[in-house]
Coordinates of C-alpha atoms in Angstrom, one line a residue:
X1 CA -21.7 -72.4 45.2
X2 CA -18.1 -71.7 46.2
X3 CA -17.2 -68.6 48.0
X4 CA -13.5 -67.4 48.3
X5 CA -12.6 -65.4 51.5
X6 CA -10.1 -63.6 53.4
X7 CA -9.6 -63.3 57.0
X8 CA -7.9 -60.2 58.1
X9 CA -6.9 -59.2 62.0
X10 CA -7.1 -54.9 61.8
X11 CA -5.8 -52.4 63.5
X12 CA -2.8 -54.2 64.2
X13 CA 0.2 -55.3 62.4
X14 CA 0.2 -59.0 64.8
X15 CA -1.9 -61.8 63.6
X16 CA -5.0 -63.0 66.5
X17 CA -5.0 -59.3 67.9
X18 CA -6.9 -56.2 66.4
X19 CA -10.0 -57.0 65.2
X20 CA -10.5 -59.6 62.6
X21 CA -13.0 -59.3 59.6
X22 CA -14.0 -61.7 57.3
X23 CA -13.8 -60.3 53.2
X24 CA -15.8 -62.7 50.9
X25 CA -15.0 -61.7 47.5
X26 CA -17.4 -63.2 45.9
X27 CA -20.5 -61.3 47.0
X28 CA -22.1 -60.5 43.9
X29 CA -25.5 -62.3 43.2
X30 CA -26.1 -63.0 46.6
X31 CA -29.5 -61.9 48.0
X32 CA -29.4 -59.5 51.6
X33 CA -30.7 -62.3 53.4
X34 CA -27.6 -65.0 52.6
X35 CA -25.4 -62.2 53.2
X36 CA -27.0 -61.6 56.7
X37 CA -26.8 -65.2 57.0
X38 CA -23.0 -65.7 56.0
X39 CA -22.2 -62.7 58.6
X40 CA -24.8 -64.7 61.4
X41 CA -22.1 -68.4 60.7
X42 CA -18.7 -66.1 60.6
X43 CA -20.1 -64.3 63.8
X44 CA -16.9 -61.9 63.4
X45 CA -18.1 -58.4 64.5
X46 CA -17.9 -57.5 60.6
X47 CA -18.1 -59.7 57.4
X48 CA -17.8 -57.8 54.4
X49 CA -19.2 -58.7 50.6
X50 CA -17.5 -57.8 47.7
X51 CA -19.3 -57.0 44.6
X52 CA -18.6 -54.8 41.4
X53 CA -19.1 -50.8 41.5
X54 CA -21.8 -48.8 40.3
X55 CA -19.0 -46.8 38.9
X56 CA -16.4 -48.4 36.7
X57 CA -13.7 -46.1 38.5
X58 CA -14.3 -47.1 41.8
X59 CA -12.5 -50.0 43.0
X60 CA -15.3 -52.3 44.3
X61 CA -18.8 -52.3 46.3
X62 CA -18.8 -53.6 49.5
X63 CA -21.9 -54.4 52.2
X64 CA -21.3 -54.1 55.4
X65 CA -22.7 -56.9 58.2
X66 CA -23.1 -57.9 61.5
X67 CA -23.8 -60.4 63.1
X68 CA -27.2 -58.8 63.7
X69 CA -27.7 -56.2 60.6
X70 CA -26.2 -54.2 58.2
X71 CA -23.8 -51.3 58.7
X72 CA -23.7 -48.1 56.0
X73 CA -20.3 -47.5 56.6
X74 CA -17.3 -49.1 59.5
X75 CA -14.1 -48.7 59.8
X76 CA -12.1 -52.0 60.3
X77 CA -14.2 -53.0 57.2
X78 CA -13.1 -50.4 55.1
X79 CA -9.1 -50.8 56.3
X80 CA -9.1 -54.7 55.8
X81 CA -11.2 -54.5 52.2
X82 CA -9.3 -52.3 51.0
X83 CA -5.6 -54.1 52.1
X84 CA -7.3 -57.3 51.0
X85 CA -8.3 -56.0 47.6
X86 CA -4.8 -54.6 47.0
X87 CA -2.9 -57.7 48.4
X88 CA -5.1 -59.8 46.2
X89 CA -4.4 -57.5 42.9
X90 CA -1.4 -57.0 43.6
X91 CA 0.7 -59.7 45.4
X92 CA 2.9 -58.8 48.4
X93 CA 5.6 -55.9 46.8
X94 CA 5.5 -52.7 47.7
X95 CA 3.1 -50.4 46.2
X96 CA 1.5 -46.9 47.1
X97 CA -2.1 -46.6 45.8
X98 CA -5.7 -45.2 45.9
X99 CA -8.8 -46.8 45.8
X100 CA -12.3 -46.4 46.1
X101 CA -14.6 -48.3 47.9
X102 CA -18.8 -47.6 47.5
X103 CA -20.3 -47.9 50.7
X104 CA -24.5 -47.6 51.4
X105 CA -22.9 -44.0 53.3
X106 CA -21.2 -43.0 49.8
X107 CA -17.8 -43.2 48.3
X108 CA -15.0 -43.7 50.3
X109 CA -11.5 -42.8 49.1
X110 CA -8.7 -45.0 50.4
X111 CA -4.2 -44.5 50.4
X112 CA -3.4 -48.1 50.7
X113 CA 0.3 -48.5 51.5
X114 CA 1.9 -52.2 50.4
X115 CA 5.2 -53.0 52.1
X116 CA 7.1 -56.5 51.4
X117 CA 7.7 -58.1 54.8
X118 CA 5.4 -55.5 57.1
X119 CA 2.0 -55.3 57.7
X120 CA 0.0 -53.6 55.1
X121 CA -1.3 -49.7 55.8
X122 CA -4.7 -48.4 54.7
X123 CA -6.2 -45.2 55.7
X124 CA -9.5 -43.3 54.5
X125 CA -11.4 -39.6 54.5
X126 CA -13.9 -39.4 56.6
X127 CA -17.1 -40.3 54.1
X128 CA -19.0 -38.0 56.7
X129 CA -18.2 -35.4 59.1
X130 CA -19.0 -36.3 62.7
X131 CA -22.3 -34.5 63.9
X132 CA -23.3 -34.6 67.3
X133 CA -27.3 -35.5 67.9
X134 CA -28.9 -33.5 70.6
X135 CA -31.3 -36.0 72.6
X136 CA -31.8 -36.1 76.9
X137 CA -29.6 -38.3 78.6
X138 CA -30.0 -39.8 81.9
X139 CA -26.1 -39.5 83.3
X140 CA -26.9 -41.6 86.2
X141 CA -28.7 -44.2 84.3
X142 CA -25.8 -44.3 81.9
X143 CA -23.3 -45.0 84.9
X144 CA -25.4 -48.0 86.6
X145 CA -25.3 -49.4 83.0
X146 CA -21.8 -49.4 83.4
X147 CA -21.5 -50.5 86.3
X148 CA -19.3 -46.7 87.7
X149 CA -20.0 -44.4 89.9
X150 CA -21.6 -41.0 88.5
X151 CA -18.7 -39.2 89.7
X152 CA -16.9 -41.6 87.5
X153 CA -18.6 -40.6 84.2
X154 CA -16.9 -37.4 82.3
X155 CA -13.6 -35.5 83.0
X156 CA -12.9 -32.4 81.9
X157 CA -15.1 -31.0 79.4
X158 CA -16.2 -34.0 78.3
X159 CA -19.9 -34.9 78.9
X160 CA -22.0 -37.8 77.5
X161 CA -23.2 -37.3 73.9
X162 CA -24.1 -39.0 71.0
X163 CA -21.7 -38.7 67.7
X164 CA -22.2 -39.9 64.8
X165 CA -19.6 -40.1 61.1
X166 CA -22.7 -42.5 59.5
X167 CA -23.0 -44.7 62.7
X168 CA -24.3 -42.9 65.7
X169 CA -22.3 -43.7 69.7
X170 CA -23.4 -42.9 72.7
X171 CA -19.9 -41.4 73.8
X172 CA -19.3 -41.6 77.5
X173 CA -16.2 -40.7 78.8
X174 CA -14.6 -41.8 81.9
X175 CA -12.2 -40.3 84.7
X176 CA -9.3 -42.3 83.8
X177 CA -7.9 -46.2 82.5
X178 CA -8.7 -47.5 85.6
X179 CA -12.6 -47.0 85.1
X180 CA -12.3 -48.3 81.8
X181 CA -11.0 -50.9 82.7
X182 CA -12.8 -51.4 85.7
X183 CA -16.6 -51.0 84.0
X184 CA -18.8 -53.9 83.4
X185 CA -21.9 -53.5 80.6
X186 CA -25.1 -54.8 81.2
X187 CA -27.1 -54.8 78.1
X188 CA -30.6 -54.9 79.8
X189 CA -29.7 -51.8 81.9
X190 CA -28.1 -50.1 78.5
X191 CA -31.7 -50.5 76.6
X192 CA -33.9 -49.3 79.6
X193 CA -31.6 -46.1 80.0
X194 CA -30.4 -44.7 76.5
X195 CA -32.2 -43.7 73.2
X196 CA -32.6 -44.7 70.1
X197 CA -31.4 -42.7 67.0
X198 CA -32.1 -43.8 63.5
X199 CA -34.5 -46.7 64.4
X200 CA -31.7 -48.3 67.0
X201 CA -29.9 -48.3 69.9
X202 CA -27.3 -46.1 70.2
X203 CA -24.1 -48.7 70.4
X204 CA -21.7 -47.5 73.7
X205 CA -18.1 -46.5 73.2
X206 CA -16.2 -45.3 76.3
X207 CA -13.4 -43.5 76.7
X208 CA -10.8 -41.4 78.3
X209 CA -7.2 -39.9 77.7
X210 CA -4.5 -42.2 78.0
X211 CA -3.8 -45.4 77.6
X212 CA -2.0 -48.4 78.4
X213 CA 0.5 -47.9 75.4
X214 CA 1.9 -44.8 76.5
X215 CA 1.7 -43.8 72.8
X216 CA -2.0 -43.6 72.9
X217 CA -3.7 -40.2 73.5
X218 CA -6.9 -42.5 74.3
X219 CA -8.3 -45.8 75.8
X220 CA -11.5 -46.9 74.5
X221 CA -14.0 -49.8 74.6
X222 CA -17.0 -50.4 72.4
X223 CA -20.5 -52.4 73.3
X224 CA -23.1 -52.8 70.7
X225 CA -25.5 -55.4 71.9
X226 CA -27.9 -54.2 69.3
X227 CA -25.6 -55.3 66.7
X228 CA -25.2 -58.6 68.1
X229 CA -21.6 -57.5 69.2
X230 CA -21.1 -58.5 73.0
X231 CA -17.9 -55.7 72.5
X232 CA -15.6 -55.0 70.0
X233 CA -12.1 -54.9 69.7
X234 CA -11.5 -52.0 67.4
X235 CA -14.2 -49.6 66.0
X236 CA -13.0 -46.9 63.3
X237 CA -16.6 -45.9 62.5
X238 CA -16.7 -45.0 66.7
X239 CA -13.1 -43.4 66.2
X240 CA -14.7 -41.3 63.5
X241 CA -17.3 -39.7 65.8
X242 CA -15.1 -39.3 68.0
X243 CA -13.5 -36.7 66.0
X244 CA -16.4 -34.7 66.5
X245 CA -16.6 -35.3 70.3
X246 CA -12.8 -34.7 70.9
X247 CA -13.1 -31.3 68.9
X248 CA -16.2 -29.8 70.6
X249 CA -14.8 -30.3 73.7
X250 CA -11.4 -29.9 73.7
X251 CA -12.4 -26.6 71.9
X252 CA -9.2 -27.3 68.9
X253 CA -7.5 -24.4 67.9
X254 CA -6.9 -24.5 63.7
X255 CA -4.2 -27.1 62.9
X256 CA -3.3 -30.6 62.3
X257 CA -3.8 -33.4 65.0
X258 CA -2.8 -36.6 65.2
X259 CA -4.7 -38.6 67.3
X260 CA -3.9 -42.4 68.3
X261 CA -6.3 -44.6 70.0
X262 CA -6.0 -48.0 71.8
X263 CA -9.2 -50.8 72.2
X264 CA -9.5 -54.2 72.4
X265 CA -7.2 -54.2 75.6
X266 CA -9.6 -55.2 78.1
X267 CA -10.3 -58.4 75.0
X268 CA -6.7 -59.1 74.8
X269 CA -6.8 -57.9 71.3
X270 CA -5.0 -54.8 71.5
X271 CA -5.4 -52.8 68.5
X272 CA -4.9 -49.1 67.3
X273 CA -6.7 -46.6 65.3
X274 CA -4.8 -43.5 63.8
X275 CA -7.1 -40.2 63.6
X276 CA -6.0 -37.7 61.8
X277 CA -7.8 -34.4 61.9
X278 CA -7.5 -31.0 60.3
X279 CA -9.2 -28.3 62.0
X280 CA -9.9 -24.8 60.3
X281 CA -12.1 -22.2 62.0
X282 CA -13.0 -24.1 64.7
X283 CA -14.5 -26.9 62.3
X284 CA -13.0 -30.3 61.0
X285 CA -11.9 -29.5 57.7
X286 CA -10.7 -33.0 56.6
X287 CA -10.4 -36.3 59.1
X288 CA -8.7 -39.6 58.4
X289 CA -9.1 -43.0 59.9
X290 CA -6.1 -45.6 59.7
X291 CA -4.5 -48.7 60.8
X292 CA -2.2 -51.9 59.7
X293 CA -4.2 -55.3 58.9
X294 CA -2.5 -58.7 58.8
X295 CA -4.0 -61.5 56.5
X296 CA -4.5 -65.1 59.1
X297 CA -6.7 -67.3 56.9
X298 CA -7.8 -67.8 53.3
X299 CA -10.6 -70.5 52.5
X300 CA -13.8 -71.1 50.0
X301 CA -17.4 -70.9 51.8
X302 CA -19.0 -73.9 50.0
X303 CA -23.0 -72.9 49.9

């Protein structure tokens, strides 16, 4: 069996930065296990299988793994699937269009912008709204697991809390850069100290305002050791609950706000994640999530 496939760097318009994900195209037929299996030998944080809609207007199906399992719904997946699908219909002119991709979290609707000579531009609605989940957290616990001081962990407002936009985070945000950068995760520490939601452990995103681009609003880093992802360079399905965290917190008046993140620095993989949120009685109305997404490789997966 012969498997065509796509190699994308997301969340970044420079090829070996952002955060690459592998598109196999040819995923229908194949059972959950090979696709768990494919994901385990490309050990990017994402692989993503292709495979025809349950509705003939939507662009394609895709499934979402891991390393370690499969996602509902993720971010970087669903900008470099649906770049990938474009570029491969459509060649490398410029083009403006829509797509839909069926995720297990739902539909997802997708602008896809095609440039000749730049890096391609996708960005989707939020399938989900963030909601925060109310569960006891041990603040102290959370800081020795990252190696900070307590008096490191929050600023502002901003408090630990779990988020979640389909994929739940144990948000923790930090005093400034410096303590982002400076943290070190221990795994073991992580599982002993924070809960599980959904049947798993809550991955960890840190943040705070800022960044090293002086562009970025925010500096983040993401560990999912559940997930089989030691960290990850760019997380759109963490920037999504974000949305929720940044909103309760920062108490948004009604308006639009665009909101641009940085990870991946700490990797060398810098990458960033445009959030877009509309905000109407005190509520997110309508949230985006977008980025760039350079192709590096094309191959066949002979099975």
């Amino acid at each position: 069996m012969a498997l065509s496939y796509s190699v994308y760097d997301v969340f970044t318009d420079t090829k070996l930065a952002g955060n690459p994900l592998a598109v196999i195209f040819d995923g229908e037929g194949l059972g959950d296990a090979a696709m768990q299996a494919i994901a385990s030998e490309m050990n990017l944080s994402e692989t993503v299988f292709v495979q025809q809609a349950d509705n003939p207007a939507y662009t394609a199906r895709i499934r979402i793994f891991t390393p370690g399992r499969e996602l509902p719904f993720a971010g970087h997946p669903t900008v470099g699937t649906a770049i990938a699908l474009a570029e491969k219909a459509h060649g490398a002119g410029s083009l403006d269009l829509v797509s839909v991709l069926e995720e297990n979290v739902g539909p997802v609707r997708c602008a896809v912008r095609l440039r000749e000579g730049e890096a391609s531009f996708a960005e989707f609605d939020l399938p989900r709204k963030s909601q925060q989940i109310l569960l006891s957290l041990d603040k102290a616990g959370i800081a020795d697991a990252l190696s900070l001081k307590t008096t490191e962990i929050g600023f502002e407002n901003h408090v630990p809390s779990i988020w979640s936009a389909g994929v739940p985070f144990l948000m923790v945000p930090v005093h400034d850069v410096g303590a982002a950068r400076r943290m070190e995760f221990d795994p073991q520490l992580w599982e002993k100290t924070v809960p599980f939601v959904d049947g798993a452990l809550a991955s960890a995103y840190i943040y705070c305002r800022g960044g090293v681009n002086h562009v970025a609003k925010f500096h983040a880093r993401m560990f999912a050791s559940g997930m089989g992802i030691s960290e990850d360079p760019a997380t759109g399905s963490a920037a999504a609950a974000l949305s929720g965290a940044i909103n309760h917190f920062d108490r948004l008046t009604d308006g639009h706000y665009p909101v641009l993140i940085e990870q991946g620095v700490e990797m060398g993989r810098p990458s960033f994640i445009h959030l877009h949120m509309d905000i109407e009685g005190g509520t997110i109305s309508n949230a985006r999530i977008g980025g760039q997404a350079v192709r590096i490789a094309t191959g066949t997966l002979d099975l």
